[in-house]
Coordinates of C-alpha atoms and ligand atoms in Angstrom, one line a residue:
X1 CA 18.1 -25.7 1.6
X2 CA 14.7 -25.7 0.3
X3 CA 14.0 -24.8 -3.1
X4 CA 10.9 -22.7 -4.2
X5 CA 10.0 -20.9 -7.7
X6 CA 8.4 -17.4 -6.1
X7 CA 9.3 -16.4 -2.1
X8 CA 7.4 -13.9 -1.3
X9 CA 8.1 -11.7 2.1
X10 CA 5.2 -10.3 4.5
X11 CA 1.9 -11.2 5.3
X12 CA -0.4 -8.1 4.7
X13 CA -2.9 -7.5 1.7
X14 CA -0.3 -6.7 -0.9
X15 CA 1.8 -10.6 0.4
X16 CA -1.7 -12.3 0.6
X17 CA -2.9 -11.2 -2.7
X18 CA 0.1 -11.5 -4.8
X19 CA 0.2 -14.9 -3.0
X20 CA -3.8 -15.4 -4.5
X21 CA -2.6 -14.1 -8.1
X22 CA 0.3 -16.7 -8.4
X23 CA -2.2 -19.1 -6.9
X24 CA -4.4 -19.0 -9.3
X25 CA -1.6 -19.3 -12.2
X26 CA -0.8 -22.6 -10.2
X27 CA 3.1 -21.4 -9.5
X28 CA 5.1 -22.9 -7.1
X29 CA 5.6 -20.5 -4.0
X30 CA 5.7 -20.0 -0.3
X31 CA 4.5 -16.4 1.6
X32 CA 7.0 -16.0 5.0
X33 CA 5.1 -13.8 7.5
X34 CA 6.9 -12.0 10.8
X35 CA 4.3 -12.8 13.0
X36 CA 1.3 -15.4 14.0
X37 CA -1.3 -13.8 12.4
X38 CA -2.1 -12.5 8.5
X39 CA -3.4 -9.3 7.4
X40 CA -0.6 -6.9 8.5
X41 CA -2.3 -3.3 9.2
X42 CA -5.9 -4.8 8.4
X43 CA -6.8 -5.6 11.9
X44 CA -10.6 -6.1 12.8
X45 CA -11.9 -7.1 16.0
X46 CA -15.5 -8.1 17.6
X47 CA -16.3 -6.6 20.9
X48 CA -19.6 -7.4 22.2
X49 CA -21.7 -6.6 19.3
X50 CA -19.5 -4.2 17.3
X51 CA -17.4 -4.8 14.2
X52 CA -14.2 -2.5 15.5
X53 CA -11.3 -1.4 12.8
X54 CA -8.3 -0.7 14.2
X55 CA -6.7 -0.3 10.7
X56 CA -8.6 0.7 7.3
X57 CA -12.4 0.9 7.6
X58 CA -13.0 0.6 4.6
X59 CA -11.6 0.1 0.5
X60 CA -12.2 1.6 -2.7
X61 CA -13.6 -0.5 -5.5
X62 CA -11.2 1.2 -8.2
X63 CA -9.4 -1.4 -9.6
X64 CA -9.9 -4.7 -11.5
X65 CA -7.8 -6.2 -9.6
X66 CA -10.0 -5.5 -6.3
X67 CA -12.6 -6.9 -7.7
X68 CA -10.9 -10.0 -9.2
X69 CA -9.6 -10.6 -5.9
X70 CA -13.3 -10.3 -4.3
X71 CA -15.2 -12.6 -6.7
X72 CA -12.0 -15.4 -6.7
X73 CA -12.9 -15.1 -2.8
X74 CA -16.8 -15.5 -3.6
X75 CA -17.2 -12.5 -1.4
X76 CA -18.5 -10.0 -3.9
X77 CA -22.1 -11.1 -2.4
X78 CA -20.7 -9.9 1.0
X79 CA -19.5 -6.7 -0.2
X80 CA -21.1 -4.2 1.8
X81 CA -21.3 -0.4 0.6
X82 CA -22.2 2.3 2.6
X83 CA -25.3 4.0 3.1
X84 CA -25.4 6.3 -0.1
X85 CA -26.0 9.8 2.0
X86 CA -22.8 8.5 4.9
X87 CA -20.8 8.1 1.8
X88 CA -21.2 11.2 0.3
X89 CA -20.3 13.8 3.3
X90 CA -17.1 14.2 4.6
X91 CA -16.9 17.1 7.2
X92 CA -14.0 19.7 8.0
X93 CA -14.4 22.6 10.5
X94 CA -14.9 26.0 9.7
X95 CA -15.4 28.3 12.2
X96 CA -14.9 25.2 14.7
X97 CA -18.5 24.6 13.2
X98 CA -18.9 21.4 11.1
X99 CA -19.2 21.6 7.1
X100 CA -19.4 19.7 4.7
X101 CA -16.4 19.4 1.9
X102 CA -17.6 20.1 -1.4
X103 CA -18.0 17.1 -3.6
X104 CA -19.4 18.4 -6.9
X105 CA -18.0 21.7 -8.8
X106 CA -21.5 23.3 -8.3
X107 CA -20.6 22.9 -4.2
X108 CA -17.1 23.9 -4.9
X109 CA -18.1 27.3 -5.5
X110 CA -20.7 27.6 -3.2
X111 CA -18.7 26.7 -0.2
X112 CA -17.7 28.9 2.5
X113 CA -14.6 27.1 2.4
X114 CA -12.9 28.3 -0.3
X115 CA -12.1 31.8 -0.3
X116 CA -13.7 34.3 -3.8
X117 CA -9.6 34.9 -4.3
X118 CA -9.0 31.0 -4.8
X119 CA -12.3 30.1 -6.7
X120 CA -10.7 33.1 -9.1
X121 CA -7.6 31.6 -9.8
X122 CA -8.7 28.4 -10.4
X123 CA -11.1 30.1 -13.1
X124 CA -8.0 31.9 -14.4
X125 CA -6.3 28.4 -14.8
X126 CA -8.4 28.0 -18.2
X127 CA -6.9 30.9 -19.7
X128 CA -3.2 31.0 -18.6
X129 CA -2.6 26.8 -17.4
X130 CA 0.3 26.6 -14.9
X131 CA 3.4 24.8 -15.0
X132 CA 3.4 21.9 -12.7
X133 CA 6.3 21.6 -11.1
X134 CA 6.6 18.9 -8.7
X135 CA 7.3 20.5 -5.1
X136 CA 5.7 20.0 -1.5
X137 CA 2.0 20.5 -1.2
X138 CA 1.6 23.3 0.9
X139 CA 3.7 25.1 -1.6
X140 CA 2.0 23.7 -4.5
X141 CA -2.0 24.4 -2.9
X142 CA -0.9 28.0 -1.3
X143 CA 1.2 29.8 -4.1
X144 CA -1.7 28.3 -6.9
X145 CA -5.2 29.2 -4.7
X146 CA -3.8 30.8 -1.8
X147 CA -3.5 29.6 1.9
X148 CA -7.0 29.2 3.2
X149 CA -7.3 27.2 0.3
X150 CA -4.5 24.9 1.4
X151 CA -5.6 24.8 5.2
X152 CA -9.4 24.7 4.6
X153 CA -9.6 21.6 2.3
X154 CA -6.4 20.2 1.4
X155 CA -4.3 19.8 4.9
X156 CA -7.4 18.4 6.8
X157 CA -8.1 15.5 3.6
X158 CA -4.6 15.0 3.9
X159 CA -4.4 14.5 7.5
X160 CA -7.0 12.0 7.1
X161 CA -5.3 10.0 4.9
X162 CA -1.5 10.1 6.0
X163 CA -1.4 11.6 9.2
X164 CA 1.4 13.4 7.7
X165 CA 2.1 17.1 7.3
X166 CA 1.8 19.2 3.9
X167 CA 4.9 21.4 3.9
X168 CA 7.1 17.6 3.4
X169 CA 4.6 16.0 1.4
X170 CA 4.9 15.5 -2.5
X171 CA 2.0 17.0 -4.7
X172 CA 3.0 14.3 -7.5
X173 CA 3.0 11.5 -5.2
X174 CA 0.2 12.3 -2.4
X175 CA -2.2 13.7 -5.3
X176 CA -1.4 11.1 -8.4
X177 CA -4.7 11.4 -9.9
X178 CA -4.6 15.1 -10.1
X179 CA -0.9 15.0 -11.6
X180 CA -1.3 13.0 -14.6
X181 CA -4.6 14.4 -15.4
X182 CA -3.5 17.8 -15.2
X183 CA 0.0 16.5 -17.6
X184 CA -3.1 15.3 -19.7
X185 CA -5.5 18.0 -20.1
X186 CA -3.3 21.3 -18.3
X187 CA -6.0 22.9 -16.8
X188 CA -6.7 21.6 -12.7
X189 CA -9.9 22.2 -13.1
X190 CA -10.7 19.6 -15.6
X191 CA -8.8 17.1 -13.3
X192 CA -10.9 18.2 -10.3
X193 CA -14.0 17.6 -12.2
X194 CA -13.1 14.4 -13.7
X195 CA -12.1 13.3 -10.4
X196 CA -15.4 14.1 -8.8
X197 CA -17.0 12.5 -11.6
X198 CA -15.1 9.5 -10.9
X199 CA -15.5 8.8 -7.2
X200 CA -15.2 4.8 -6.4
X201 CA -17.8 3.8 -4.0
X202 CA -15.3 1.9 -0.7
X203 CA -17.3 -1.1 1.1
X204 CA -16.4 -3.4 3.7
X205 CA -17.7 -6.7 4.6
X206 CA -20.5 -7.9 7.5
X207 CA -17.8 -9.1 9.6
X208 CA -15.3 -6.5 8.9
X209 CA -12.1 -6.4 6.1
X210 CA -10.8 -10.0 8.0
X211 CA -13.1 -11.4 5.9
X212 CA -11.2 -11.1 3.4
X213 CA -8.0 -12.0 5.2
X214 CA -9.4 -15.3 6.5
X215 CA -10.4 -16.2 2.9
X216 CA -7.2 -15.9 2.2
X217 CA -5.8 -17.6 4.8
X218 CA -7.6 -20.6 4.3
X219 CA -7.4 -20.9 0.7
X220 CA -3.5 -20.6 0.7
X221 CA -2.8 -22.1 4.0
X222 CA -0.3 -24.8 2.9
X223 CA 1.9 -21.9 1.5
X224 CA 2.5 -19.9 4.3
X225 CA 5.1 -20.0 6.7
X226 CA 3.7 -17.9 10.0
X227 CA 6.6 -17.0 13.3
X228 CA 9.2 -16.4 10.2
X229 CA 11.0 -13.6 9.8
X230 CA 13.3 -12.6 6.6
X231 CA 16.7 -12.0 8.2
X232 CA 19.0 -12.3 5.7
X233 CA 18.3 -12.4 2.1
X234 CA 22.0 -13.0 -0.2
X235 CA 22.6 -13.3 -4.4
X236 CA 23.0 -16.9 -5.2
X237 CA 24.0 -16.9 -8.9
X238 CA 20.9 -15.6 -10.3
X239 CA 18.6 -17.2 -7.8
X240 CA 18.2 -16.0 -3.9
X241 CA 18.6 -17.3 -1.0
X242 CA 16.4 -16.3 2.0
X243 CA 17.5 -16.7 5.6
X244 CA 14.6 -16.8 8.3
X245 CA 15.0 -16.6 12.2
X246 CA 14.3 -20.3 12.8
X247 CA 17.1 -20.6 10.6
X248 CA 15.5 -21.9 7.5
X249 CA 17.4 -21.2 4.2
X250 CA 15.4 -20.9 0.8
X251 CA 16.7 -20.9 -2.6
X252 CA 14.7 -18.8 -5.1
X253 CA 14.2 -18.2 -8.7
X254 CA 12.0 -15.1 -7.9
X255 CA 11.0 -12.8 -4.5
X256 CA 8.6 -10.3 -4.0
X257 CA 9.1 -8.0 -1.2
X258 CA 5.6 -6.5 0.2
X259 CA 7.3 -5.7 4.0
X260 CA 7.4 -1.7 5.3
X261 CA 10.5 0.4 3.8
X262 CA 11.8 0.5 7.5
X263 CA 11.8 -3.7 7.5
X264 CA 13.3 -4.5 4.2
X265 CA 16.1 -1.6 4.7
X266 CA 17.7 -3.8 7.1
X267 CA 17.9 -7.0 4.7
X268 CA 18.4 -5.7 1.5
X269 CA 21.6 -6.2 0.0
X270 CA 21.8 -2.8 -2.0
X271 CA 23.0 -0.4 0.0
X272 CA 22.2 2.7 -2.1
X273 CA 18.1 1.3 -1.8
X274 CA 18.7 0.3 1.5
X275 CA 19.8 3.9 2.6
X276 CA 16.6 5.5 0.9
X277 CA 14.4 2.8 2.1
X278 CA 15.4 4.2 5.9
X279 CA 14.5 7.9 5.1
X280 CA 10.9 7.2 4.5
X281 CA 8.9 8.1 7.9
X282 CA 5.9 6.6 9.2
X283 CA 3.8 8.4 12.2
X284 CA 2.6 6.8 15.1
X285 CA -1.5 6.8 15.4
X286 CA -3.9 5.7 18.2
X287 CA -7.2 4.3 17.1
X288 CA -10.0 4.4 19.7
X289 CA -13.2 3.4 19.5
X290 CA -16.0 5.0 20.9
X291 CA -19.9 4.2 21.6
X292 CA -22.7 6.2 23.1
X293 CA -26.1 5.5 22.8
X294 CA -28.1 7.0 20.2
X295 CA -30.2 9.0 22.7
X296 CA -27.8 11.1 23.7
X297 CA -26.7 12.7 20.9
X298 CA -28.4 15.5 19.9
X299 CA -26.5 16.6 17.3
X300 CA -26.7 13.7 14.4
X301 CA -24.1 14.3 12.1
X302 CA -24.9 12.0 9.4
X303 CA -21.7 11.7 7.1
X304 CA -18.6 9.8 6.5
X305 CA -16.6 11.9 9.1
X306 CA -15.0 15.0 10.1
X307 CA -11.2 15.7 9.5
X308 CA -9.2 18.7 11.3
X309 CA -6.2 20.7 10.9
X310 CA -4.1 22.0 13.3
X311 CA -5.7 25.7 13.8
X312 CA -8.8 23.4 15.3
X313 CA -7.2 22.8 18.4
X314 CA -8.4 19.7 18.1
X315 CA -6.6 17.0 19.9
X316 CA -7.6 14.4 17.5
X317 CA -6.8 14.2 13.4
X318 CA -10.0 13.1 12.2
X319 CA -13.6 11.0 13.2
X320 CA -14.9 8.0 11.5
X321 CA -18.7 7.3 11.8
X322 CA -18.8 3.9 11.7
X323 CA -22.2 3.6 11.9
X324 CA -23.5 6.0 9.8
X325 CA -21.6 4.7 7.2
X326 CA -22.2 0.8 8.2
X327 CA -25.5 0.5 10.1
X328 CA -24.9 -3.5 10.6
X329 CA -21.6 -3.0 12.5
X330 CA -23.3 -1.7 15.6
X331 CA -26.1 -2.3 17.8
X332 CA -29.4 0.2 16.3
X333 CA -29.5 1.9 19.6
X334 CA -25.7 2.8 19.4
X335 CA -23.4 5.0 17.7
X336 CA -19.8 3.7 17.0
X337 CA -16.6 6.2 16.1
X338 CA -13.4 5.7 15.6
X339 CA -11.0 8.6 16.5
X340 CA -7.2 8.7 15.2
X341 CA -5.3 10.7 17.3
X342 CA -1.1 11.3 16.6
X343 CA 0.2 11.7 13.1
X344 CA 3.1 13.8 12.0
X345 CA 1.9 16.6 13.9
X346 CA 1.0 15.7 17.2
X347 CA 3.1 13.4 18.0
X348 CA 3.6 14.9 21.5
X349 CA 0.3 14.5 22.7
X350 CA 0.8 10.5 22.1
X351 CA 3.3 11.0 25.3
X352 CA -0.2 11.6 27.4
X353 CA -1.1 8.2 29.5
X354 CA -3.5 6.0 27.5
X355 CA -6.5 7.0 30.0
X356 CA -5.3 10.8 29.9
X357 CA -5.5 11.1 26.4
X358 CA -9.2 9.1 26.6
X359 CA -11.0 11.5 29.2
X360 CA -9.5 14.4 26.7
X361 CA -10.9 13.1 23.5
X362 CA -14.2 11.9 25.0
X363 CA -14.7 15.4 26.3
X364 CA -14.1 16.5 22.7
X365 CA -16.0 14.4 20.6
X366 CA -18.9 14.7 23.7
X367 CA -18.9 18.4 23.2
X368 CA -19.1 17.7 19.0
X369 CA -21.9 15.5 18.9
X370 CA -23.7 17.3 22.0
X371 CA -23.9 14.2 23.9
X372 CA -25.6 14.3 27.1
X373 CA -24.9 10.6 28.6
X374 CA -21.9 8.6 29.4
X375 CA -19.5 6.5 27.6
X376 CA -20.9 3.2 26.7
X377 CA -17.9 1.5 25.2
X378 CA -14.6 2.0 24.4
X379 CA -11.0 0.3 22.9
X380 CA -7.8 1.6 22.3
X381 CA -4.9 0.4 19.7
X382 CA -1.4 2.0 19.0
X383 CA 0.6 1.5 15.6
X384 CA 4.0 3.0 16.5
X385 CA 4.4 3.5 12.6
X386 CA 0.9 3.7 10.5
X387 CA 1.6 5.3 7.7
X388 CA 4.1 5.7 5.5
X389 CA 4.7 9.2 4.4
X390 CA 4.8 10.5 0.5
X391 CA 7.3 12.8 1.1
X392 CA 9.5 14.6 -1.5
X393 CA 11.7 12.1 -1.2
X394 CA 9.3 9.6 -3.0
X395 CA 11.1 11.0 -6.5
X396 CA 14.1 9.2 -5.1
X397 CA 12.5 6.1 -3.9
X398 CA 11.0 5.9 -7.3
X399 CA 14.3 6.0 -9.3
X400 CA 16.3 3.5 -7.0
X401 CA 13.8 0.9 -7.0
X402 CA 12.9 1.0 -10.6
X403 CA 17.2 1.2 -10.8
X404 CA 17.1 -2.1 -8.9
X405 CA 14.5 -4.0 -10.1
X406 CA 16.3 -3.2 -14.0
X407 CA 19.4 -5.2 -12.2
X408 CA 17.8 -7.5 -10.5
X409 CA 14.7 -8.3 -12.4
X410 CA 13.3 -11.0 -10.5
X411 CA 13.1 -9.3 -7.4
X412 CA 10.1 -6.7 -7.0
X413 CA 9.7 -4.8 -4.4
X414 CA 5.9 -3.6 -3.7
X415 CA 4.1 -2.3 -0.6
X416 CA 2.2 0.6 0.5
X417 CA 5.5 3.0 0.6
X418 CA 5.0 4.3 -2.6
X419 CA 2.6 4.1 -5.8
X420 CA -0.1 4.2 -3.8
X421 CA -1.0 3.3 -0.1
X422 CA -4.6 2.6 -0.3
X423 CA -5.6 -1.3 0.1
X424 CA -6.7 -1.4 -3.4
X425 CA -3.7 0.3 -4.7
X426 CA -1.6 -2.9 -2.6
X427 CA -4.2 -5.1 -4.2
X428 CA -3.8 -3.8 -7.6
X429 CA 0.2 -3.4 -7.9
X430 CA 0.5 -7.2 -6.3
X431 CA -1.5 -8.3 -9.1
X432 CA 0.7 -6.3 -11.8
X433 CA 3.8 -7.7 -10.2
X434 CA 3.0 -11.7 -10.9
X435 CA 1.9 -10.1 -14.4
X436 CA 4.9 -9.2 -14.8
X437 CA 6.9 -12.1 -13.6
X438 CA 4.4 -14.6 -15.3
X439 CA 3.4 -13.3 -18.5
Ligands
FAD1 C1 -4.7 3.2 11.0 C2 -4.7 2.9 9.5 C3 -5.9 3.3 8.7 C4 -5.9 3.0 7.4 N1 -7.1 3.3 6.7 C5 -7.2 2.9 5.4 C6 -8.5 2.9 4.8 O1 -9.5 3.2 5.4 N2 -8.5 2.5 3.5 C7 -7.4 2.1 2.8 O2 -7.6 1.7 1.6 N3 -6.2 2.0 3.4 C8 -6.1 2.4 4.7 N4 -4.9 2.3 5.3 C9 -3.7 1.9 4.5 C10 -3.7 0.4 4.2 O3 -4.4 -0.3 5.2 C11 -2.3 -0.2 4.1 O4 -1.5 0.6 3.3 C12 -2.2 -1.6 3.6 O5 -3.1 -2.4 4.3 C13 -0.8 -2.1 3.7 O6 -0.7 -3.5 3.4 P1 0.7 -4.2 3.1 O7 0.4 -5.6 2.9 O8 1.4 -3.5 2.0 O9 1.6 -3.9 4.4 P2 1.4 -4.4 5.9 O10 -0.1 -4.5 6.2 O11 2.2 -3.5 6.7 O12 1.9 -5.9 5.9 C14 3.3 -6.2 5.9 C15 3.5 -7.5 6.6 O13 4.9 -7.9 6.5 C16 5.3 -8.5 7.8 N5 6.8 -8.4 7.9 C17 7.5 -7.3 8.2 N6 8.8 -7.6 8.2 C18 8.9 -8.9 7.9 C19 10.0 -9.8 7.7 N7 11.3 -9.3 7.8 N8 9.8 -11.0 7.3 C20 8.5 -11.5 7.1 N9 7.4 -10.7 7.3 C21 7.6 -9.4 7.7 C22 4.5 -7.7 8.8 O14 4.3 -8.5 10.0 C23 3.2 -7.5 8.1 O15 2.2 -8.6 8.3 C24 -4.8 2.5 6.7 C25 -3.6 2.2 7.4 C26 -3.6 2.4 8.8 C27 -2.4 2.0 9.6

């Protein structure tokens, strides 16, 4: 049996960079990762001349810890932020018309968006504040500023983000920000500002997030363990010991968990976390990619995206335009997009053949963008389960884990199933957890 101080389980951005932060404290550790390659969802792939995200496009410089992890990797002069104008538009339909989502309180109630009745009551807000009661967020978004309100802003930007579907997910959890400042300051509408205010600028780098990954990878090499799966981890005293597939056996002072809710279910040794960890859902997406010349398109949307929700009739959740966003990642006389298609709420129309589904969407996003020519390019990936989803049940989740790391206090459980699923959020709570451990 091998002895290490820190084991830590999985081999995506939350593994790799809490594998960086004990690293750097000079700890004793070893990362065990499922499969041959790092990264987890962060997936980037080269195809002629395009930089293709199957994955996150891009991550938010919000943290400290982001950007500890960026200069460490001397790539902070790599960092590559989008085109300001790209950045600042996101686009929802109205009207199955393109508009753009309000990002500043003066466009907030200008928008044709937003109903006169909603913009009212979140006016009234500053004389009579609300209780906030945690519940689901259709409930929370329709019953405060009325339904249009909901499905005009809030269930397309949530699509976009979780793939999931409103009337399950939990306004505490999926809206964090907006939670504790409205505890700190009651009114929304001071959180909404202050959130505006606040906007993080997300970048990528020229070759795409594996950048960072093969940093990584080559700076910790000699502590990771590819091909080797967790199978069985057991109480040893008050150490652990960790089984793998190729039947390797660990004994460990400390373990960090970073694997999907659905994988460490199955190994945990608690059964009461182990029967929460199953309820938590993640949707399957497809990814394509698409290019057409610049030429063609006569209508030049130039913004972040476009996000729907279901009354679109859209069979897609949302566009990314790559290169409006990232000129470098695509030949000048191309256009590159990224379509997600699935989620929560259209799972069904994932049951279409993979070149069904592709002459549908084309058509689509052809008809969008007013494109006149053909298809230049194209590539197609399926996660069976993207996202996890921040469901009501998240309360739950929240208690039992903090209820097992108070027993087991050398065991933390992280990961993108709750606290926050954005890269930098991963980033930031791997960096808190060797804190913890360490200090
Ligand atoms: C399509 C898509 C688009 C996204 N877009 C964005 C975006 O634009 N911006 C953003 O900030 N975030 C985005 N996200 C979210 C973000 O990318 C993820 O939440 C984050 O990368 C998760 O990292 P992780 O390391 O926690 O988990 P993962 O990346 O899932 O890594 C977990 C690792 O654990 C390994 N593993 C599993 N079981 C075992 C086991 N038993 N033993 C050993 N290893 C195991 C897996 O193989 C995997 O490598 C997106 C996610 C998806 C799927």
């Amino acid at each position: 049996m091998k002895k290490v101080d820190t084991l830590i389980i999985g081999g995506g951005i939350s593994g790799l960079s809490a594998a960086h932060f004990l690293n750097k404290r000079k700890i004793d550790f070893l990362l065990l990762e499922s499969s041959n390659t790092l990264g987890g969802v962060i997936r980037t792939q080269t195809h002629k001349h395009f930089v293709l995200e199957n994955g996150p496009n891009t991550v938010l410089n919000n943290n400290s810890s982001i950007q500890k992890l960026v200069n460490d990797c001397e790539l902070k002069d790599k960092m590559i932020f989008p085109e300001i104008s790209s950045n600042s538009k996101r686009y929802v339909f109205h009207n199955n018309n393109p508009v753009a989502v309000p990002l500043n309180i003066k466009e907030f109630f200008k928008t044709p968006l937003i109903p006169l009745s909603s913009k009212f009551k979140l006016l009234c807000e500053l004389i009579s504040p609300f209780q906030f009661q945690n519940t689901t967020v259709y409930n929370f978004f329709t019953m405060k500023f009325g339904k249009k309100f909901h499905d005009n802003l809030i269930e397309p930007f949530l699509t976009g983000i979780y793939a999931g579907n409103t009337k399950k997910m939990s306004i505490k959890h999926c809206f964090r920000n907006l939670w504790l400042f409205k505890k700190k300051y009651k009114i929304i509408l001071i959180g909404l500002i202050i959130s505006m205010k606040k906007r993080s600028l997300s970048f990528t780098f020229r070759n795409g997030l594996h950048e960072l990954i093969k940093i990584l990878e080559k700076n910790l090499k000699d502590k990771i363990e590819l091909n080797s799966s967790v199978e069985l981890i057991k109480k040893n005293g008050n150490k652990y010991e960790i089984v793998t597939n190729t039947r390797k056996t660990f004994l460990c002072k400390n373990v960090i968990s970073t694997i999907p809710s659905f994988s460490l279910s199955k190994i945990i040794f608690d059964d009461n976390l182990s029967s929460i960890l199953k309820k938590i859902d993640y949707n399957p997406i497809d990814v394509f990619h698409f290019v057409f010349k610049k030429d063609d398109i006569k209508n030049n949307l130039n913004g972040f995206g476009i996000l729907c929700k279901p009354s679109d009739k859209k069979n897609y959740l949302g566009i990314i335009f790559n290169s409006k966003i990232f000129p470098h990642i695509c030949s000048p006389d191309y256009d590159l997009f990224t379509v997600l298609v699935g989620g929560e709420k259209q799972k069904d129309i994932l049951k279409i053949s993979k070149e069904g589904l592709k002459k549908i969407i084309v058509n689509e996003i052809k008809d969008l963008i007013k494109c006149s020519g053909d298809l230049v390019s194209s590539n197609y990936f399926r996660w069976e389960k993207a996202i996890p989803q921040y469901n009501l049940i998240q309360e739950e989740l929240g208690k039992s884990i903090s209820n097992f790391q108070k027993k087991y206090n050398n065991f933390k459980i992280i990961g993108n199933y709750f606290s926050g699923v954005s890269v930098s959020d991963c980033i930031q709570k791997s960096e808190l957890v060797v804190d913890e451990l360490y200090d």
